[in-house]
Coordinates of C-alpha atoms and ligand atoms in Angstrom, one line a residue:
M1 CA 32.6 8.3 -11.0
P2 CA 35.1 11.2 -10.9
V3 CA 32.6 13.4 -9.1
G4 CA 31.9 10.6 -6.6
M5 CA 35.6 9.9 -5.9
R6 CA 36.3 13.5 -5.5
I7 CA 33.6 14.0 -2.9
L8 CA 34.5 10.8 -1.0
D9 CA 38.1 11.9 -0.9
A10 CA 37.1 15.3 0.4
V11 CA 35.0 14.0 3.1
A12 CA 37.6 11.4 4.1
H13 CA 40.2 14.1 4.3
K14 CA 38.0 16.2 6.5
R15 CA 37.2 13.3 8.8
G16 CA 40.8 12.1 9.0
F17 CA 40.9 8.9 7.0
D18 CA 42.1 7.8 3.6
I19 CA 40.6 6.0 0.7
G20 CA 43.1 3.9 -1.3
W21 CA 41.7 3.8 -4.8
Q22 CA 42.6 1.4 -7.5
S23 CA 41.0 1.7 -10.9
F24 CA 40.2 -1.1 -13.3
D25 CA 39.3 -0.6 -16.9
W26 CA 36.9 -3.4 -17.0
S27 CA 34.4 -2.3 -19.6
C28 CA 32.8 -2.8 -22.9
E29 CA 35.8 -1.0 -24.4
R30 CA 38.1 -3.5 -22.9
Y31 CA 35.9 -6.3 -24.2
A32 CA 36.1 -4.8 -27.7
N33 CA 39.9 -4.9 -27.5
S34 CA 40.5 -8.1 -25.6
G35 CA 37.3 -10.2 -25.8
E36 CA 36.9 -10.1 -22.0
M37 CA 35.0 -7.7 -19.8
M38 CA 37.4 -8.5 -17.0
P39 CA 40.5 -10.7 -16.7
A40 CA 40.0 -14.4 -16.0
D41 CA 41.2 -13.8 -12.4
G42 CA 39.1 -10.6 -12.0
I43 CA 37.2 -11.8 -9.0
E44 CA 40.4 -12.9 -7.2
Q45 CA 41.8 -9.5 -7.9
L46 CA 38.8 -7.8 -6.3
A47 CA 38.6 -10.2 -3.4
D48 CA 41.1 -8.4 -1.1
F49 CA 39.5 -5.0 -1.4
D50 CA 37.1 -3.7 1.2
A51 CA 34.6 -2.5 -1.3
V52 CA 34.0 -2.0 -5.0
Y53 CA 32.7 1.3 -6.4
L54 CA 31.2 0.6 -9.8
G55 CA 30.3 2.8 -12.7
A56 CA 27.5 1.9 -15.1
V57 CA 28.4 -0.8 -17.6
G58 CA 27.0 -1.5 -21.0
Y59 CA 27.5 -0.1 -24.5
P60 CA 25.9 -0.6 -27.9
G61 CA 27.7 -3.2 -30.0
V62 CA 28.3 -5.5 -27.0
P63 CA 25.3 -7.6 -26.2
D64 CA 23.9 -6.8 -22.7
Q65 CA 24.1 -10.5 -21.6
V66 CA 27.8 -10.4 -22.5
S67 CA 28.7 -7.2 -20.7
L68 CA 26.5 -7.9 -17.6
W69 CA 27.1 -11.7 -17.3
G70 CA 30.8 -10.9 -17.9
L71 CA 31.2 -8.4 -15.0
L72 CA 28.4 -7.1 -12.8
I73 CA 26.5 -10.3 -12.3
P74 CA 29.5 -12.6 -11.5
I75 CA 30.7 -10.0 -9.0
R76 CA 27.3 -9.9 -7.3
R77 CA 27.2 -13.7 -7.2
R78 CA 30.8 -14.7 -6.4
F79 CA 30.9 -12.2 -3.6
D80 CA 27.5 -13.4 -2.4
Q81 CA 26.2 -9.9 -2.4
Y82 CA 22.7 -11.2 -1.8
V83 CA 21.2 -7.9 -0.7
N84 CA 20.6 -5.2 -3.3
L85 CA 19.6 -2.2 -1.1
R86 CA 18.1 0.6 -3.1
P87 CA 16.9 3.6 -1.1
C88 CA 14.3 5.8 -2.9
R89 CA 13.7 9.3 -1.5
M90 CA 12.1 12.4 -2.8
L91 CA 15.0 14.9 -2.5
P92 CA 14.6 18.6 -2.1
G93 CA 14.7 20.9 -5.1
I94 CA 13.6 18.2 -7.6
Q95 CA 10.2 18.0 -9.1
S96 CA 8.3 14.7 -8.9
P97 CA 6.3 13.8 -12.0
L98 CA 3.5 13.0 -9.5
A99 CA 1.3 15.8 -8.3
G100 CA 1.3 16.8 -4.6
I101 CA 4.7 15.2 -3.8
G102 CA 7.3 17.3 -2.0
A103 CA 10.7 16.6 -0.4
G104 CA 10.6 13.7 1.9
D105 CA 7.2 12.5 0.9
I106 CA 8.6 9.4 -0.8
D107 CA 11.0 7.6 1.5
Y108 CA 11.4 3.9 1.2
C109 CA 14.0 1.2 0.5
V110 CA 13.7 -1.5 -2.1
V111 CA 15.4 -4.6 -0.8
R112 CA 16.1 -6.8 -3.8
E113 CA 17.3 -10.4 -3.7
N114 CA 20.5 -10.2 -5.7
T115 CA 21.9 -13.7 -6.4
E116 CA 19.1 -16.0 -7.6
G117 CA 15.4 -15.8 -8.5
E118 CA 14.6 -15.0 -12.1
Y119 CA 18.2 -14.2 -12.8
S120 CA 19.2 -17.8 -13.1
S121 CA 21.6 -19.6 -15.4
I122 CA 19.3 -22.7 -15.3
G123 CA 17.7 -23.3 -18.7
G124 CA 18.6 -23.6 -22.3
R125 CA 17.6 -23.8 -25.9
M126 CA 16.6 -26.9 -27.8
F127 CA 15.9 -27.5 -31.5
A128 CA 17.6 -24.2 -32.3
G129 CA 16.7 -22.9 -35.7
T130 CA 13.9 -25.4 -36.3
D131 CA 10.2 -25.1 -36.1
R132 CA 10.4 -26.8 -32.7
E133 CA 12.8 -24.2 -31.3
M134 CA 12.2 -23.8 -27.6
V135 CA 13.7 -22.0 -24.7
V136 CA 13.4 -22.6 -21.0
Q137 CA 14.5 -20.3 -18.2
E138 CA 14.0 -21.5 -14.7
T139 CA 13.4 -19.3 -11.6
V140 CA 15.3 -20.5 -8.6
L141 CA 14.3 -19.7 -5.1
T142 CA 16.3 -21.4 -2.4
R143 CA 15.3 -21.4 1.2
T144 CA 18.6 -20.0 2.2
G145 CA 18.4 -17.3 -0.4
T146 CA 14.8 -16.4 0.4
D147 CA 15.1 -16.4 4.2
R148 CA 18.2 -14.3 4.4
I149 CA 16.8 -11.6 2.2
L150 CA 13.6 -11.5 4.1
R151 CA 15.4 -11.3 7.4
F152 CA 17.5 -8.4 6.1
A153 CA 14.3 -6.6 5.1
F154 CA 12.6 -7.3 8.4
E155 CA 15.6 -6.0 10.3
L156 CA 15.7 -2.9 8.2
A157 CA 12.0 -2.3 8.7
R158 CA 12.6 -2.7 12.4
S159 CA 15.1 0.1 12.3
R160 CA 12.8 2.4 10.3
R161 CA 9.0 2.7 10.4
R162 CA 8.3 -1.0 10.9
V163 CA 6.3 -1.7 7.7
M164 CA 7.4 -4.3 5.3
T165 CA 5.8 -4.7 1.9
S166 CA 6.4 -8.0 0.1
A167 CA 6.2 -8.0 -3.7
T168 CA 4.6 -11.3 -4.8
K169 CA 2.7 -12.8 -7.7
S170 CA 1.4 -15.9 -6.2
N171 CA -1.9 -15.7 -8.1
G172 CA -0.2 -16.3 -11.4
I173 CA 3.1 -17.9 -10.7
M174 CA 2.3 -21.2 -9.1
H175 CA 5.4 -22.6 -7.4
T176 CA 8.0 -20.0 -6.6
M177 CA 5.7 -17.2 -5.5
P178 CA 3.5 -19.1 -3.1
Y179 CA 6.7 -20.4 -1.6
W180 CA 7.9 -16.8 -1.2
D181 CA 4.6 -15.9 0.6
E182 CA 5.1 -18.9 2.8
R183 CA 8.6 -17.8 3.8
V184 CA 7.4 -14.2 4.4
A185 CA 4.7 -15.6 6.8
D186 CA 7.1 -17.9 8.5
I187 CA 10.0 -15.4 9.0
G188 CA 7.5 -12.7 9.9
R189 CA 6.6 -14.7 13.1
D190 CA 10.0 -13.6 14.4
Y191 CA 9.1 -10.0 13.8
P192 CA 5.7 -9.4 15.4
D193 CA 6.5 -5.7 15.7
V194 CA 6.8 -5.3 11.9
R195 CA 3.6 -4.9 9.9
V196 CA 3.7 -7.0 6.8
E197 CA 1.8 -6.0 3.7
S198 CA 1.8 -8.3 0.7
Y199 CA 0.9 -7.1 -2.8
H200 CA 0.9 -8.7 -6.2
I201 CA 3.6 -7.0 -8.3
D202 CA 1.1 -5.5 -10.7
I203 CA -1.0 -3.6 -8.2
L204 CA 2.1 -2.8 -6.3
A205 CA 3.5 -1.0 -9.3
A206 CA 0.3 1.0 -9.5
H207 CA 0.5 1.9 -5.8
F208 CA 4.1 3.1 -6.3
V209 CA 2.6 5.7 -8.5
Q210 CA -0.7 6.3 -6.8
R211 CA 0.3 6.3 -3.1
P212 CA 4.0 6.1 -2.8
K213 CA 4.0 7.7 0.7
Q214 CA 2.8 4.5 2.3
F215 CA 6.0 2.5 1.8
D216 CA 8.8 1.9 4.1
V217 CA 10.7 -1.3 3.2
V218 CA 9.7 -3.1 0.0
V219 CA 11.2 -6.6 -0.4
G220 CA 11.2 -8.5 -3.7
S221 CA 12.8 -11.2 -5.8
N222 CA 15.6 -10.3 -8.1
L223 CA 13.4 -9.3 -11.1
F224 CA 10.6 -7.7 -9.1
G225 CA 13.2 -5.7 -7.1
D226 CA 14.9 -4.7 -10.3
I227 CA 11.7 -3.3 -11.9
L228 CA 10.5 -1.5 -8.7
S229 CA 13.9 0.1 -8.2
D230 CA 13.6 1.9 -11.6
L231 CA 10.0 2.8 -11.1
G232 CA 10.5 4.2 -7.6
P233 CA 13.3 6.6 -8.4
A234 CA 11.4 7.7 -11.5
T235 CA 8.6 8.9 -9.2
T236 CA 11.2 11.0 -7.4
G237 CA 12.0 12.9 -10.5
S238 CA 15.0 11.1 -12.0
I239 CA 16.5 7.7 -12.0
G240 CA 19.8 9.5 -12.0
V241 CA 19.5 10.1 -8.3
A242 CA 19.1 6.5 -7.2
P243 CA 21.9 4.7 -5.4
S244 CA 22.4 1.0 -4.7
A245 CA 24.4 -1.2 -2.5
N246 CA 25.1 -4.8 -3.4
L247 CA 25.8 -6.1 0.1
N248 CA 27.4 -9.1 1.5
P249 CA 26.2 -8.3 5.0
E250 CA 28.5 -10.8 6.7
K251 CA 31.5 -9.0 5.1
T252 CA 33.0 -12.3 4.0
Y253 CA 33.5 -10.7 0.6
P254 CA 33.6 -7.1 -0.6
S255 CA 30.3 -5.4 -1.2
M256 CA 29.8 -3.2 -4.3
F257 CA 28.2 0.2 -4.6
E258 CA 26.8 1.6 -7.8
P259 CA 24.1 3.9 -9.1
V260 CA 20.9 2.2 -10.0
H261 CA 20.6 3.5 -13.5
G262 CA 22.2 1.9 -16.6
S263 CA 25.0 3.2 -18.7
A264 CA 22.7 5.5 -20.8
P265 CA 24.9 5.3 -23.9
D266 CA 22.8 8.1 -25.5
I267 CA 24.4 10.6 -23.2
A268 CA 27.8 8.9 -22.6
G269 CA 30.7 11.2 -22.8
R270 CA 28.6 14.3 -22.9
N271 CA 29.2 15.4 -19.3
I272 CA 25.5 15.7 -18.5
A273 CA 24.8 12.6 -16.4
N274 CA 23.4 13.3 -13.0
P275 CA 26.1 12.2 -10.5
V276 CA 23.8 12.1 -7.4
G277 CA 23.1 8.4 -7.6
T278 CA 26.8 7.7 -7.8
V279 CA 27.7 10.0 -4.9
W280 CA 24.9 8.7 -2.8
A281 CA 26.1 5.1 -3.5
G282 CA 29.5 6.3 -2.3
A283 CA 27.8 7.4 0.9
M284 CA 26.4 4.0 1.4
M285 CA 29.9 2.6 0.8
L286 CA 31.2 4.8 3.6
E287 CA 28.5 3.6 5.9
H288 CA 29.2 0.0 5.1
L289 CA 32.9 0.6 5.9
G290 CA 32.0 2.0 9.3
Q291 CA 32.4 5.7 8.5
T292 CA 28.8 6.5 9.4
E293 CA 29.3 10.1 10.2
A294 CA 31.0 10.8 6.9
A295 CA 28.3 8.9 5.2
V296 CA 25.5 10.9 6.8
A297 CA 27.3 14.1 5.9
V298 CA 27.5 13.1 2.2
L299 CA 23.7 12.5 1.9
A300 CA 22.9 15.6 4.0
G301 CA 25.3 17.5 1.7
I302 CA 23.5 16.3 -1.4
E303 CA 20.3 17.5 0.1
R304 CA 21.8 20.8 1.1
A305 CA 23.1 21.4 -2.4
L306 CA 19.8 20.5 -4.0
A307 CA 17.8 22.7 -1.6
G308 CA 19.6 25.8 -2.9
D309 CA 19.0 27.2 -6.4
G310 CA 22.4 26.2 -7.8
P311 CA 23.0 24.4 -11.1
R312 CA 21.3 21.1 -12.0
T313 CA 21.8 18.5 -14.7
P314 CA 19.3 18.3 -17.6
D315 CA 17.5 15.2 -16.3
V316 CA 16.1 17.4 -13.5
G317 CA 15.4 20.4 -15.6
G318 CA 18.8 22.2 -15.4
D319 CA 21.4 22.9 -18.0
A320 CA 24.6 22.3 -16.0
S321 CA 27.3 19.8 -16.7
T322 CA 28.0 16.8 -14.5
E323 CA 31.2 18.5 -13.5
A324 CA 29.6 21.9 -12.6
F325 CA 26.9 20.3 -10.7
G326 CA 29.5 18.1 -9.0
D327 CA 31.2 21.3 -7.7
T328 CA 27.8 22.3 -6.2
L329 CA 27.5 18.9 -4.6
L330 CA 31.0 19.0 -3.2
Q331 CA 30.3 22.5 -1.8
G332 CA 27.1 21.2 -0.2
V333 CA 29.0 18.4 1.5
L334 CA 31.8 20.7 2.7
D335 CA 29.2 23.1 4.1
E336 CA 27.5 20.2 5.8
L337 CA 30.8 19.1 7.4
E338 CA 31.4 22.7 8.5
H339 CA 28.0 23.6 9.8
A340 CA 26.2 20.6 10.9
A341 CA 26.5 19.7 14.6
P342 CA 28.0 16.2 14.9
N343 CA 25.3 13.6 14.8
S344 CA 22.7 16.2 14.1
R345 CA 21.0 13.8 11.8
A346 CA 19.9 10.7 13.6
S347 CA 18.9 9.0 10.4
Q348 CA 21.4 7.4 8.2
N349 CA 21.5 6.9 4.5
F350 CA 18.9 4.2 4.4
R351 CA 17.6 4.0 7.9
Ligands
IPM401 C1 20.3 -3.1 -12.3 C2 20.4 -3.3 -13.7 C3 21.0 -4.7 -13.9 C4 20.1 -5.7 -13.3 C5 21.3 -5.0 -15.4 C6 22.2 -4.0 -16.0 C7 21.8 -6.4 -15.6 O1 19.2 -3.2 -14.4 O2 21.3 -3.1 -11.5 O3 19.2 -2.8 -11.8 O4 19.1 -6.1 -13.9 O5 20.4 -6.2 -12.2
MG402 MG1 17.7 -2.4 -13.2

């Protein structure tokens, strides 16, 4: 987070605007001390901000369902951040684990439904502790929730290469997934210019590895989108580079920007985490707030920094600290601001 904030502040300064930060210690540490991940009125406290920039949450000793259902997931839901937009791009200067993949060869966005689906609080446990113990967890797809995520994905595809891949599993899951397919077909009629490809999630996962170049926009339910958005960035060399935007597109509520990866407690506090995902998420935040030129400069600056042979973090084969590599990123962004002609890059962070 410090690297991200530093870079965003620098770019804001150069472009003549200010970012007013307020930090909250809402964390597993706070939970350990007070029994709450965030205060009871945490959502109300955030409601007046333009955006939330979130570090990774979770730590051993606090059950994941406590730390996540006590912070991240309520924020996504209460602020109706129904789009989780997760660009996946093969950046320069990083080695893909896949053969024959160079910079730019992988370039798609996972559009993940972010408020319902498999992440549902409907269900429960009966006969706990007996031989008849049973648990039920219901997947919830609403028409509102399904249609709006599909429309977002179609619109995004329209602004890119006009191919939309739908992640389904209607051969095995007999109610929700045929419904999903039905909604894809129905909404798709409004987008005759976008080619729709539909794959069952199992073979889609295989194609992410075997032919990742073909994808443009990939839309999926909450769980499918979650899984694909770890797999995709892994094929680009490190999940540490992956950003995400939890968007409330109507801007009724603040949106939230965070790296895709988890809290990685094994490396916490060691100053070796790759900050690219966090910085790129910051660029998406700038874009959401209307600072498109600054946003474009941040991503271009990341690419510029990576294209040189400067330091790297260990996840991508280097031995630099987060901080040292952060300096390189900052320099890349400053160089970009200095040298790039305004609007030299037509493409935006995720378009
Ligand atoms: C993500 C994460 C979260 C999710 C976890 C931490 C609850 O994996 O943002 O992808 O599943 O949404
Ligand atoms: Mg995930």
